[in-house]
Coordinates of C-alpha atoms in Angstrom, one line a residue:
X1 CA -14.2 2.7 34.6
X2 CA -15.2 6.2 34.1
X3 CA -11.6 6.7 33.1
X4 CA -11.7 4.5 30.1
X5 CA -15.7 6.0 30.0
X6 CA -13.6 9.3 29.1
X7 CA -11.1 7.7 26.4
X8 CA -13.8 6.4 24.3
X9 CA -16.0 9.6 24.7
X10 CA -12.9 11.3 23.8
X11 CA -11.5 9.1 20.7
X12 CA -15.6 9.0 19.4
X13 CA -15.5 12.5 19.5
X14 CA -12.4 12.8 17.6
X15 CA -13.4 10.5 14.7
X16 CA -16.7 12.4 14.5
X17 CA -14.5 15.7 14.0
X18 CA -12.4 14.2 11.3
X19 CA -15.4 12.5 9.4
X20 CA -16.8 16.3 9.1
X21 CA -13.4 17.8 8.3
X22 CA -13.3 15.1 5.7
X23 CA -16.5 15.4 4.3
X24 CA -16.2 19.2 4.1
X25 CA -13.4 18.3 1.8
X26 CA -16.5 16.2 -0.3
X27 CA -15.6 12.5 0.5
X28 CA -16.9 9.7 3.2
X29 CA -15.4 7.9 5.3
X30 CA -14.4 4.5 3.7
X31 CA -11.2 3.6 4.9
X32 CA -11.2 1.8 8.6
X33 CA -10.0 4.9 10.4
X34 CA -7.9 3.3 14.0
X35 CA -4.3 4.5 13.4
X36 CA -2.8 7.2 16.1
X37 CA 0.2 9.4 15.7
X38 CA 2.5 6.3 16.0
X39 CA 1.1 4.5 13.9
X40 CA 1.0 7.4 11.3
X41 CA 5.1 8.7 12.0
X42 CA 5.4 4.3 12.4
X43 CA 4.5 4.1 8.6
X44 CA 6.8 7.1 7.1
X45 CA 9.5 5.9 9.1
X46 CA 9.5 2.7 7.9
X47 CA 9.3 4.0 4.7
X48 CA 12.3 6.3 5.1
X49 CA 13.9 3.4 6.3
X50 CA 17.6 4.7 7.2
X51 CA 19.0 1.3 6.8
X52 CA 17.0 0.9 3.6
X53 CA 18.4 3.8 1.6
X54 CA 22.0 3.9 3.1
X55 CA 22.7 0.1 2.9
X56 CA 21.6 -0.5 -0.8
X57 CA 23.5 3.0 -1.9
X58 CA 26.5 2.9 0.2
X59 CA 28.5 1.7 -2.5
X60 CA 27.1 4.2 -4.7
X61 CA 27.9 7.1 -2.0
X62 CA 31.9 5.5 -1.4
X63 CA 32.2 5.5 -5.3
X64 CA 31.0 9.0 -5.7
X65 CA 32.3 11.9 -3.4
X66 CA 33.6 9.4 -0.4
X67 CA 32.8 8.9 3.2
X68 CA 33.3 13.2 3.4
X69 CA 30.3 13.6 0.7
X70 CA 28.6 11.0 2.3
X71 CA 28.8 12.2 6.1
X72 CA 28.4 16.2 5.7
X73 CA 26.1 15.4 2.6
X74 CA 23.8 13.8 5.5
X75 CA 23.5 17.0 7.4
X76 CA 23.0 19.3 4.9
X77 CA 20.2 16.8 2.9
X78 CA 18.7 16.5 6.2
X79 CA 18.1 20.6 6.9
X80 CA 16.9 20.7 3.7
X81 CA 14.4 18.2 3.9
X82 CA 13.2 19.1 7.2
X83 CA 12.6 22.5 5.4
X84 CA 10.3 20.9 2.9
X85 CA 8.6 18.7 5.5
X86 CA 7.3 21.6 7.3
X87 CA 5.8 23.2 4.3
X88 CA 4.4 19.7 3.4
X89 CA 3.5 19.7 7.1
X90 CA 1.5 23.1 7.1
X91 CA -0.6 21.5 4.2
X92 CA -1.5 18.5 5.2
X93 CA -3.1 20.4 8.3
X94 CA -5.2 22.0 6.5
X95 CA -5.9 19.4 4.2
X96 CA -6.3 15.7 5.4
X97 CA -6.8 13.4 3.0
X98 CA -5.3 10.5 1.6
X99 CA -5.0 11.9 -1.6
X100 CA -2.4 14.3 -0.6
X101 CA -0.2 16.2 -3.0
X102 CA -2.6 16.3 -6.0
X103 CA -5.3 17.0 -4.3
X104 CA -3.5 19.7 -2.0
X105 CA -2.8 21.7 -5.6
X106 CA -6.3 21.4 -6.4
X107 CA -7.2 23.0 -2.9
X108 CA -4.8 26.0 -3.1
X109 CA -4.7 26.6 -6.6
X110 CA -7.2 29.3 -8.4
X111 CA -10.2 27.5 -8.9
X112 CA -9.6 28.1 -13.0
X113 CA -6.5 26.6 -12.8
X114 CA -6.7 23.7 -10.4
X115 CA -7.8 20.7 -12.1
X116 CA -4.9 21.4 -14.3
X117 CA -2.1 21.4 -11.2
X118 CA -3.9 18.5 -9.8
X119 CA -3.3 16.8 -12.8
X120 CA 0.2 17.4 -12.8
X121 CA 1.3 16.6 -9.5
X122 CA -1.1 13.8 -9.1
X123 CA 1.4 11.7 -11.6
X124 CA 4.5 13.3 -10.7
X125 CA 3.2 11.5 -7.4
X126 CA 2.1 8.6 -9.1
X127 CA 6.0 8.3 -10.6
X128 CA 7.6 8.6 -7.5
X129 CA 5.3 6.3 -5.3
X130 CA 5.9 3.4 -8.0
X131 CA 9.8 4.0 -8.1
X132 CA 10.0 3.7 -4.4
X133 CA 8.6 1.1 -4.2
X134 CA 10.8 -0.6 -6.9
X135 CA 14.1 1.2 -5.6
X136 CA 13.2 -0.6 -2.1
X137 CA 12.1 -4.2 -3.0
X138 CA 14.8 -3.8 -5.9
X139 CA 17.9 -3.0 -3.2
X140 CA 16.5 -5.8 -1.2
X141 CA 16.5 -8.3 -3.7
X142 CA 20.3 -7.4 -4.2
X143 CA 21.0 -7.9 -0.3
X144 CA 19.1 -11.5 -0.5
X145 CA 21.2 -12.4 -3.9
X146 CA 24.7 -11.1 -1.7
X147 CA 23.6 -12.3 1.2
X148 CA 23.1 -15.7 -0.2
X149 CA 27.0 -15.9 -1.9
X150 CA 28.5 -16.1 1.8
X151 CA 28.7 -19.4 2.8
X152 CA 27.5 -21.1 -0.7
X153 CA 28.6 -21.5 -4.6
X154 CA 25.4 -19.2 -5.1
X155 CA 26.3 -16.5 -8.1
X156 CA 23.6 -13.4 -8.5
X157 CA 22.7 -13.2 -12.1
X158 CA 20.3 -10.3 -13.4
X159 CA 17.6 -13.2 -13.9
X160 CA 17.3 -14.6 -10.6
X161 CA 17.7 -10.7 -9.0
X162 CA 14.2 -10.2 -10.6
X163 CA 12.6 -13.2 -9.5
X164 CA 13.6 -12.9 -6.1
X165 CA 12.2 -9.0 -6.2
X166 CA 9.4 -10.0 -8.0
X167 CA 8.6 -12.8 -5.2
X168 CA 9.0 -9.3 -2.6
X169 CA 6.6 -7.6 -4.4
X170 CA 4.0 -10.5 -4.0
X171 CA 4.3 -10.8 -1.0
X172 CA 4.2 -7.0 0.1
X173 CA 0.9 -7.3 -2.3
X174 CA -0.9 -10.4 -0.4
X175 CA -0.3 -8.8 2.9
X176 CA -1.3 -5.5 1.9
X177 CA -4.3 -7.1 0.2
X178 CA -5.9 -9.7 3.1
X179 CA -4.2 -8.8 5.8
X180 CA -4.8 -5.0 6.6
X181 CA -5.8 -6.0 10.4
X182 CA -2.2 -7.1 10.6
X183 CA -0.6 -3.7 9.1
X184 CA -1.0 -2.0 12.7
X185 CA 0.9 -4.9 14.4
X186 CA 3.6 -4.9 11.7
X187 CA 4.0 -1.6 11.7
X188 CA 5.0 -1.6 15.8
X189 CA 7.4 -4.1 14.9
X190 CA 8.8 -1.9 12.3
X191 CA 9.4 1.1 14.3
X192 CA 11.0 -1.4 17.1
X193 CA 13.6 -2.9 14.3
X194 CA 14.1 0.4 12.9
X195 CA 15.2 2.1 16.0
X196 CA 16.4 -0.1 18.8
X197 CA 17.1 -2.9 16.5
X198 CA 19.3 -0.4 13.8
X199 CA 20.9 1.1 17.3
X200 CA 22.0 -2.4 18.5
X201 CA 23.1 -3.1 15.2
X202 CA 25.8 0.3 14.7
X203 CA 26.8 0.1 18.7
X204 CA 27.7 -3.8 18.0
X205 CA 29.1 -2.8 14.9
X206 CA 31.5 -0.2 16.3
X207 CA 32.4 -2.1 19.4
X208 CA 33.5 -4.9 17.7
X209 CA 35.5 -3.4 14.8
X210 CA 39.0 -4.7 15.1
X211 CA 40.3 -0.7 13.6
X212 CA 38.4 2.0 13.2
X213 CA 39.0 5.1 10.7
X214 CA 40.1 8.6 11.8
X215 CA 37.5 11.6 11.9
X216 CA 39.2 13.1 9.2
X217 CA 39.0 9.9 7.0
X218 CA 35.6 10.0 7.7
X219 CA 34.4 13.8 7.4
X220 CA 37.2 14.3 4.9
X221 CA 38.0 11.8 2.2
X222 CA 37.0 12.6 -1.2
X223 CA 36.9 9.6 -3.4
X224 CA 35.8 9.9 -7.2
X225 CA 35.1 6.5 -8.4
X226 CA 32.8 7.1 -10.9
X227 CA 35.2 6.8 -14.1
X228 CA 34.7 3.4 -16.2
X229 CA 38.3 2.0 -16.5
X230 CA 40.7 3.3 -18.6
X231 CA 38.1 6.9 -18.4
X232 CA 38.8 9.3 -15.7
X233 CA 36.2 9.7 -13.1
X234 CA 33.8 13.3 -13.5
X235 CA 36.2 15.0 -10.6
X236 CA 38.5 14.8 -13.8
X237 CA 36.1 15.7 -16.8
X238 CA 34.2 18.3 -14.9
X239 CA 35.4 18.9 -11.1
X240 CA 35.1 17.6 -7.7
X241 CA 31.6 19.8 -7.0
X242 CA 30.1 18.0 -9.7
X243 CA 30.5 14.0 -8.5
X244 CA 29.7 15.8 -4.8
X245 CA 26.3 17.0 -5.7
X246 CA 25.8 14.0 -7.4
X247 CA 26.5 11.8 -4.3
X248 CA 24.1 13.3 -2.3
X249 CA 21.6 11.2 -3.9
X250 CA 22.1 8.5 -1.2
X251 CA 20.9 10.9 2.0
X252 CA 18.2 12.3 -0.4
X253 CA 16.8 8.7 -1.5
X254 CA 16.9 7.4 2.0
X255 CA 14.5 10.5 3.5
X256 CA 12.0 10.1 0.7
X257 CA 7.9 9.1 1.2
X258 CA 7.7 10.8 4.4
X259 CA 3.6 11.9 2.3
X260 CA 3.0 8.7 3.5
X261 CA 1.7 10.3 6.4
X262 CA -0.6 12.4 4.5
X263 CA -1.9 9.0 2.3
X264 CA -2.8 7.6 5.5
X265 CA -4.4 10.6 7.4
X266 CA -8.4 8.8 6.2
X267 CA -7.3 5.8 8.4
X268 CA -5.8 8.3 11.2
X269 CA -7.4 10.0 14.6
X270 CA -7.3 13.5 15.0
X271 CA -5.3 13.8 11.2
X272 CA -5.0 17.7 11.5
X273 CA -2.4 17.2 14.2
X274 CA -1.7 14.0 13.7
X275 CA -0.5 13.6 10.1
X276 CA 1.7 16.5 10.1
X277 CA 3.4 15.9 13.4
X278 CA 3.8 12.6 11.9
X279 CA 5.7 13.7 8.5
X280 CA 7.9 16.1 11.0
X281 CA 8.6 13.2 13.6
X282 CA 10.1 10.7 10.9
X283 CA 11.8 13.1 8.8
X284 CA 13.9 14.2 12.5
X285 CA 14.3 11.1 13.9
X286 CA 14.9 9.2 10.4
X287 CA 17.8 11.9 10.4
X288 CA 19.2 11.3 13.7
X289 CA 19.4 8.0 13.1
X290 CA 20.5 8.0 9.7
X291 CA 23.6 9.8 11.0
X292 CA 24.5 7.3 13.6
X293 CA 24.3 4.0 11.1
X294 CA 26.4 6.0 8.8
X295 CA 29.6 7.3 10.9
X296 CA 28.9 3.8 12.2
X297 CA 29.5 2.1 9.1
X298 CA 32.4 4.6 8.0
X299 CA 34.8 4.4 11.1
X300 CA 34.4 0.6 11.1
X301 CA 35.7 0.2 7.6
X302 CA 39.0 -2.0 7.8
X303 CA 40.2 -1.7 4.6
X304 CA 38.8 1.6 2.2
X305 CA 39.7 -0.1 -1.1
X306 CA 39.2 -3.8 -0.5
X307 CA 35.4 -2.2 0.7
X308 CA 34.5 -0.5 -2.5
X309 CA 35.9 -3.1 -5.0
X310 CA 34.5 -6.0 -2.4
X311 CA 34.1 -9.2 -4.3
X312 CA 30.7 -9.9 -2.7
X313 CA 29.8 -7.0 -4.8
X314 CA 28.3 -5.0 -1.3
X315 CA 30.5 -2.9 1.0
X316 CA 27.7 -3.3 3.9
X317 CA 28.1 -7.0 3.6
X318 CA 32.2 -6.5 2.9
X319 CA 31.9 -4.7 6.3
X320 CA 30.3 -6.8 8.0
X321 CA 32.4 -9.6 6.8
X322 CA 35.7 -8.0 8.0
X323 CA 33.9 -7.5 11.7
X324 CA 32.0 -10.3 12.6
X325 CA 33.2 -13.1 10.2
X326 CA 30.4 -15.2 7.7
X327 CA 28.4 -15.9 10.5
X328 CA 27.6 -12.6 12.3
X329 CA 27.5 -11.0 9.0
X330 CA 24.9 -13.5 7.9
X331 CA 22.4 -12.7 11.0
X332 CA 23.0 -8.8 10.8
X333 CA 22.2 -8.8 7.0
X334 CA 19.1 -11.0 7.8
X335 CA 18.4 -8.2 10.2
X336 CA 18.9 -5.5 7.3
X337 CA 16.8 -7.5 4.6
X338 CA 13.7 -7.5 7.5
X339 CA 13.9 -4.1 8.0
X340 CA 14.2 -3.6 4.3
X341 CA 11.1 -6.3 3.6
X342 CA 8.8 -4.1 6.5
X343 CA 10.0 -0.7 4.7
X344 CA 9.0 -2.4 1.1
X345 CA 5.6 -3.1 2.6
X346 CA 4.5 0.1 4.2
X347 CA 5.9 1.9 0.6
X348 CA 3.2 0.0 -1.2
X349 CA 0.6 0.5 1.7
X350 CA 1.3 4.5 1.0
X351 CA 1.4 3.6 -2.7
X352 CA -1.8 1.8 -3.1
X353 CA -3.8 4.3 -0.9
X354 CA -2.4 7.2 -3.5
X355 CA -3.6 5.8 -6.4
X356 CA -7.4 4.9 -4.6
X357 CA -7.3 8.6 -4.1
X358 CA -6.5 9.5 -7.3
X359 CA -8.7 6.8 -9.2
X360 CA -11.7 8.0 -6.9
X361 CA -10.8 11.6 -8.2
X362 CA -10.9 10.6 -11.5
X363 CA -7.2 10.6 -12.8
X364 CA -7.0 7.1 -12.9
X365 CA -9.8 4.8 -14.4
X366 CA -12.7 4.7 -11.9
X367 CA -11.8 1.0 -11.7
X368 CA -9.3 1.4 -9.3
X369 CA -11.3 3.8 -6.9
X370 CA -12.2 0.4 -4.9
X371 CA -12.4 -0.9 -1.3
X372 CA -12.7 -4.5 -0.9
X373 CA -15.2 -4.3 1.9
X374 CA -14.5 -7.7 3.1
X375 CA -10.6 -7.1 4.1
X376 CA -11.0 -3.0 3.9
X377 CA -8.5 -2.8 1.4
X378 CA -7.7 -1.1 -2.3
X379 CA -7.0 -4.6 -3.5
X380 CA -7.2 -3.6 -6.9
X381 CA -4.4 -0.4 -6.5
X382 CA -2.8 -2.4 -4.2
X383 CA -2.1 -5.4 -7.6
X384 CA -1.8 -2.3 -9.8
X385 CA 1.2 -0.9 -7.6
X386 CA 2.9 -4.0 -7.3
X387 CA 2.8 -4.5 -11.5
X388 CA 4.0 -1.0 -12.2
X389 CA 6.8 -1.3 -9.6
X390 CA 7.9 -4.8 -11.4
X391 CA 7.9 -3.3 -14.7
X392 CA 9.8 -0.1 -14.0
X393 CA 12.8 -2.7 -12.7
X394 CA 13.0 -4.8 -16.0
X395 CA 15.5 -2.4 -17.5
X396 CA 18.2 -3.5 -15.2
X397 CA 18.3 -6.4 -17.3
X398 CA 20.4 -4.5 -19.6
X399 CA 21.6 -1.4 -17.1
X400 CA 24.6 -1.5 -14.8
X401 CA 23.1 1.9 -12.8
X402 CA 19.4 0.8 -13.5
X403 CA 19.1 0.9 -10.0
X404 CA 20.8 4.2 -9.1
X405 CA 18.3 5.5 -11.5
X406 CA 15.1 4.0 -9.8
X407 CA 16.4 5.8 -6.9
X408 CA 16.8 8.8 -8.8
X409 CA 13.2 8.6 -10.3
X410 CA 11.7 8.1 -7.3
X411 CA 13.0 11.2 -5.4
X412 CA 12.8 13.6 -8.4
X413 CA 9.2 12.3 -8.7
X414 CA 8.1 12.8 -5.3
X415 CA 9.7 16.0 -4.4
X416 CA 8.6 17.2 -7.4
X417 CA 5.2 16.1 -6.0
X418 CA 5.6 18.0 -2.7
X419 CA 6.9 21.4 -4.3
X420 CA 4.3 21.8 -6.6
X421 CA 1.6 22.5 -4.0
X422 CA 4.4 24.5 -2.1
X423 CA 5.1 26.5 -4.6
X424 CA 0.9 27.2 -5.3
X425 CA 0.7 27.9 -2.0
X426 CA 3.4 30.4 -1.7
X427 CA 2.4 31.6 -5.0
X428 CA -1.9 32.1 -4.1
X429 CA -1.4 32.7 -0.1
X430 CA -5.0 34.4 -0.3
X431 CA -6.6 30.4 -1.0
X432 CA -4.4 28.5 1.7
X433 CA -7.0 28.1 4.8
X434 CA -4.3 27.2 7.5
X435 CA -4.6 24.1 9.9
X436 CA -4.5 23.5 13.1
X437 CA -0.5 23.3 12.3
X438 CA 0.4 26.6 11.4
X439 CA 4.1 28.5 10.5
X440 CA 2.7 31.9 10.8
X441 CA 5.4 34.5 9.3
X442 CA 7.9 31.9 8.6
X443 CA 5.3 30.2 6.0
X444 CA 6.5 31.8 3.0
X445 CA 10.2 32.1 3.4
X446 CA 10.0 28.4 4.7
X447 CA 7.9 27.2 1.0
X448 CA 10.4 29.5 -0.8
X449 CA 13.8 27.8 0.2
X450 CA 11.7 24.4 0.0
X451 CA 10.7 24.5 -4.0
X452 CA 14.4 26.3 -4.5
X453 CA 16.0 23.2 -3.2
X454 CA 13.3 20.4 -5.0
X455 CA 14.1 22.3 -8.0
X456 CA 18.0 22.1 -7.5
X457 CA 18.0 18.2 -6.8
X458 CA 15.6 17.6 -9.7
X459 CA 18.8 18.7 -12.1
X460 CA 21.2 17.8 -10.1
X461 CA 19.4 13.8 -10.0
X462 CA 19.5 14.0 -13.7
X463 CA 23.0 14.4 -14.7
X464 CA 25.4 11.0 -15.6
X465 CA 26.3 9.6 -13.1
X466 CA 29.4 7.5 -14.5
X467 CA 32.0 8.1 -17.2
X468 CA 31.9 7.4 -20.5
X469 CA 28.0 7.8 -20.9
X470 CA 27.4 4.4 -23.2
X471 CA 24.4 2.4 -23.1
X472 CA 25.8 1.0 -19.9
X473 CA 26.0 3.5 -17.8
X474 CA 23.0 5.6 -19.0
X475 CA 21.1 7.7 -16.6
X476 CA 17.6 7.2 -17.9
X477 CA 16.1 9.2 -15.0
X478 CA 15.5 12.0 -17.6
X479 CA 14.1 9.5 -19.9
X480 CA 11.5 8.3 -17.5
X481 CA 10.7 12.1 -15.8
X482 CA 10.6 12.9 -19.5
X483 CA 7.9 10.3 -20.1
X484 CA 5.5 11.0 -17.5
X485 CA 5.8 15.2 -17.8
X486 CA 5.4 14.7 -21.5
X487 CA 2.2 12.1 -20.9
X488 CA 0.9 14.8 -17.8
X489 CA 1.2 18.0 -20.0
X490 CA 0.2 16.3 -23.5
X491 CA -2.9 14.6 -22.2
X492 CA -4.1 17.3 -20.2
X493 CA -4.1 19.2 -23.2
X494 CA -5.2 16.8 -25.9
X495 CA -8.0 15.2 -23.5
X496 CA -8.0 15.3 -20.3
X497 CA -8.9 19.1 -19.8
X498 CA -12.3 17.9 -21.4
X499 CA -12.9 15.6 -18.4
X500 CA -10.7 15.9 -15.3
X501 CA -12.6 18.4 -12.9
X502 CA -9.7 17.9 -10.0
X503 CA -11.0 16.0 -6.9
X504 CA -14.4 15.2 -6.9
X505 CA -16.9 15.9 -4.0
X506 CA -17.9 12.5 -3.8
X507 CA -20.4 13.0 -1.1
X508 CA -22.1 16.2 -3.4
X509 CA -22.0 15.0 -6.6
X510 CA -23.7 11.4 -5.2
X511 CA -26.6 13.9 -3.9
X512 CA -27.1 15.5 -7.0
X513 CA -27.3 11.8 -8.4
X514 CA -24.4 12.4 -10.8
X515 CA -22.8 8.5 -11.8
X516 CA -19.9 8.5 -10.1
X517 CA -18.6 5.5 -12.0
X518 CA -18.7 6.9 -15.6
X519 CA -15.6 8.7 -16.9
X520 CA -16.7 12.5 -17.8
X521 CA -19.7 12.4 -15.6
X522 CA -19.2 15.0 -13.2
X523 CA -17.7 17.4 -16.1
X524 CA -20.5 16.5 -18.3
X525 CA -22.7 17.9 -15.1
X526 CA -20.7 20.8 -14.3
X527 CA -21.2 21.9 -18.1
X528 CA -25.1 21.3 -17.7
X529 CA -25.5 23.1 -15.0
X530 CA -23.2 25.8 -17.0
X531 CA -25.9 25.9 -19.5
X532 CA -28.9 25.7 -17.5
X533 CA -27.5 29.1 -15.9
X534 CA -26.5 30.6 -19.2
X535 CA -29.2 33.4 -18.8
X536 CA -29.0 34.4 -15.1
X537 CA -31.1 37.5 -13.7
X538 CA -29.3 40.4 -11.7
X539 CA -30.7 43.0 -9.7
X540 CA -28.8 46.7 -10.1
X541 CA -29.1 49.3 -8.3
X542 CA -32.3 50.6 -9.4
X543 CA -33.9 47.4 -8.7
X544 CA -34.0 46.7 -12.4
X545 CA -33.7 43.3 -13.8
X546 CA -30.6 42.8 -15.9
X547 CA -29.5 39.5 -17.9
X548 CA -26.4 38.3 -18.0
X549 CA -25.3 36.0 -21.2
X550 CA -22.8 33.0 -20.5
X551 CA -22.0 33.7 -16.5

């Protein structure tokens, strides 16, 4: 009795502590906060979701660079991203809130300049938490349409690959929506088919294969598939580096949205600790585990070119064919497409919780900056999430690497997201207040190897990716980067400068009784008070009164 006495003492205690943290950062409390640390690392693993990102672009990793880009690529993608996750992770420390990367360049920036960088990451952000989304319910849509051939005279046609993803995204939306008390037992089951149920899966896999590859096939092989018949592949047009670099795409994808941990931090005990440890934990493990699936998949490949020209049009499922037979590859993909449906979820909880921060901070209309008090949800983010993702997919109507280039999207706009505040912070070390989580003298060499590397893959994610470029093959990833750093930098300058303060001290500006629903309000206040103070009296040395024009 007096020891559960103690827990409750204890657990009141630390929501009281991260109420005041937050409402020194100038919001309230209006998001149910009852998630722990594994419920925080829960939801950016399942977001990372290894099997996620390595089952929907293994094809695109055999075709470009081989099972040797695709295996070291793994390691070295994964050092690298731990190196930015421990910036991220030093941040988010300091700075708990679900907001997270706009509103940690606000926080570290110079105070003239931060509205501006808040801007600017906040839809760098926005991008890549849309095209995550998409990139996720998209590749599972794919892996239902395969999935479906085996067994059936079912044929996957562009049309019926968007209504089954657009029937994913609904149903990501309704539970998202009205049933948020659910989310917490969802995400347990998650983490439980993402790790025991993805181990089960590659230990099967590899005991049952009839052959298995040679370590050198698997470390190795370079394979350059990325020529359109009769046109050589890019090994031949520009080298071997370049299609290697360019393969790397499928470990960067998969350990993406581990800021989901810092969206969720308002609903999380103890979110100084808690969040950070959280984006460290999944980024590790998700690496760890990411490793086994994939030497598990490569060394049970029975035939290397029957795999990558497969007629099922998915070397997973062509894999899983040659193994098990229709049947066991049928359950195991129904396994893969669950893991993939829980991992499409959590993306658009951590999506929808990004854009209430950002509509409650004025960068998108104030009518998204809602709670549904009833089911405790951003219902009206939550829709706006699920439309965006649905549009940004329509192009692969038309696109045979529309979805190599949603993946592409997504990681250029979230990293790009997670460096900027980095790079601030590394920039203006005299305005970053460290957390509870703290790098000490490795801080700054840490942030600098971090925004290096997010500014290496943003090129690198850019480049064709197949040859000839035709309207085909098109990588429209600088198209759509283009779009949004063009609409960031052009409306900051035309409009939004006038307006957009950076976050908003919600719980101040409601005390000064400024409207926190009208657009302008708080800038319109901030001026007023700017005038109101435009003569202000100075005492000098002598004692003697001195006015100051304009301060």
């Amino acid at each position: 009795m007096e020891d559960e006495l103690l827990r409750r003492r204890s657990h009141g205690s630390l929501r009281i502590g991260d109420e005041d943290r937050l409402a020194e950062l100038g919001y309230r409390q209006e998001l149910k906060r009852n998630w722990t640390l594994l419920h925080n690392f829960g939801v950016s693993f399942s977001i990372i979701s290894v099997i996620t990102g390595i089952t929907t672009l293994f094809g695109y990793g055999l075709s470009t660079g081989g099972p040797g880009v695709m295996s070291v690529g793994w390691i070295v993608v994964s050092f690298f991203t731990i190196i930015v996750a421990l910036g991220m992770a030093e941040i988010v420390s300091a700075v708990p809130t679900s907001g997270g990367p706009y509103f940690w360049a606000a926080t570290l920036a110079p105070s003239n300049q931060a509205a501006f960088y808040s801007w600017v990451t906040g839809w760098f952000n926005f991008l890549g938490q849309v095209a995550v989304t998409t990139g996720i319910d998209f590749g599972n849509a794919g892996l239902i349409s395969t999935t479906a051939t085996i067994k059936s005279a079912y044929t996957p046609t562009a049309g019926r690959t968007i209504g089954i993803y657009a029937a994913l995204l609904v149903s990501h939306a309704l539970v998202n929506s009205f049933g948020v008390k659910f989310l917490r037992y969802l995400n347990n089951t998650s983490i439980v088919l993402h790790s025991i149920g993805i181990s089960c899966f590659a230990i099967a896999l590899l005991a049952k294969a009839p052959t298995h590859r040679s370590a050198k096939e698997v470390f190795a092989t370079f394979y350059d598939g990325t020529g359109q018949d009769p046109a050589p592949g890019w090994s031949v047009r520009a080298s071997p580096a370049y299609v290697a670099v360019c393969g790397i795409l499928m470990a960067q994808y998969t350990i993406t949205g581990f800021d989901a941990s810092a969206h969720l931090s308002e609903e999380t005990a103890n979110a100084a600790w808690s969040a950070p440890l959280g984006v460290l934990m999944s980024v590790g493990v998700s690496s760890v585990f990411g490793f086994f699936l994939i030497l598990s998949l490569l060394f049970s490949i029975q035939d290397f070119t029957s795999t990558v020209s497969s007629d099922v049009g998915q070397p997973v499922t062509q894999i899983l064919l040659d193994v098990f037979g229709e049947n066991g590859a049928i359950a195991l993909m129904t396994l893969i497409i669950v893991c993939v449906w829980h991992c499409g979820l959590f993306s658009m909880t951590s999506n929808s919780r990004m854009m209430f921060g950002f509509a409650r901070d004025r960068g998108l209309p104030h009518f998204f900056a809602h709670v549904d008090h009833r089911f405790a949800a951003p219902i009206r983010t939550i829709c706006l999430a699920a439309f965006l993702s649905f549009l940004l997919a329509i192009p692969s109507l038309g696109s045979a690497v529309a979805f190599s280039a949603a993946t592409s999207i997504a990681t250029i706009g979230l990293y790009l997201s997670y460096g900027i505040p980095i790079l601030i912070g590394l920039l203006y070390p005299s305005n970053f207040t460290k957390g509870p989580f703290n790098l000490r003298f490795l801080s700054r060499p840490i942030a600098l190897v971090g925004v290096m590397y997010i500014l290496f893959i943003t090129i690198v994610f850019c480049l064709p990716q197949q040859n000839p470029v035709d309207s085909q093959t098109l990588n429209y990833t600088p198209v759509a980067v283009g779009i949004v750093a063009l609409w960031a930098f052009g409306s900051w300058f035309l409009w939004a400068r006038r307006w957009f303060t950076g976050p908003v001290r919600q719980i101040e500006e409601e005390r000064l009784g400024v409207p926190m629903e009208e657009p302008g309000a708080v800038a319109r206040h901030e001026q007023s008070l700017y005038e109101k103070d435009g003569s202000m009296r100075m005492e000098n040395l002598d004692g003697r009164s001195l006015e100051v024009k304009g301060l």
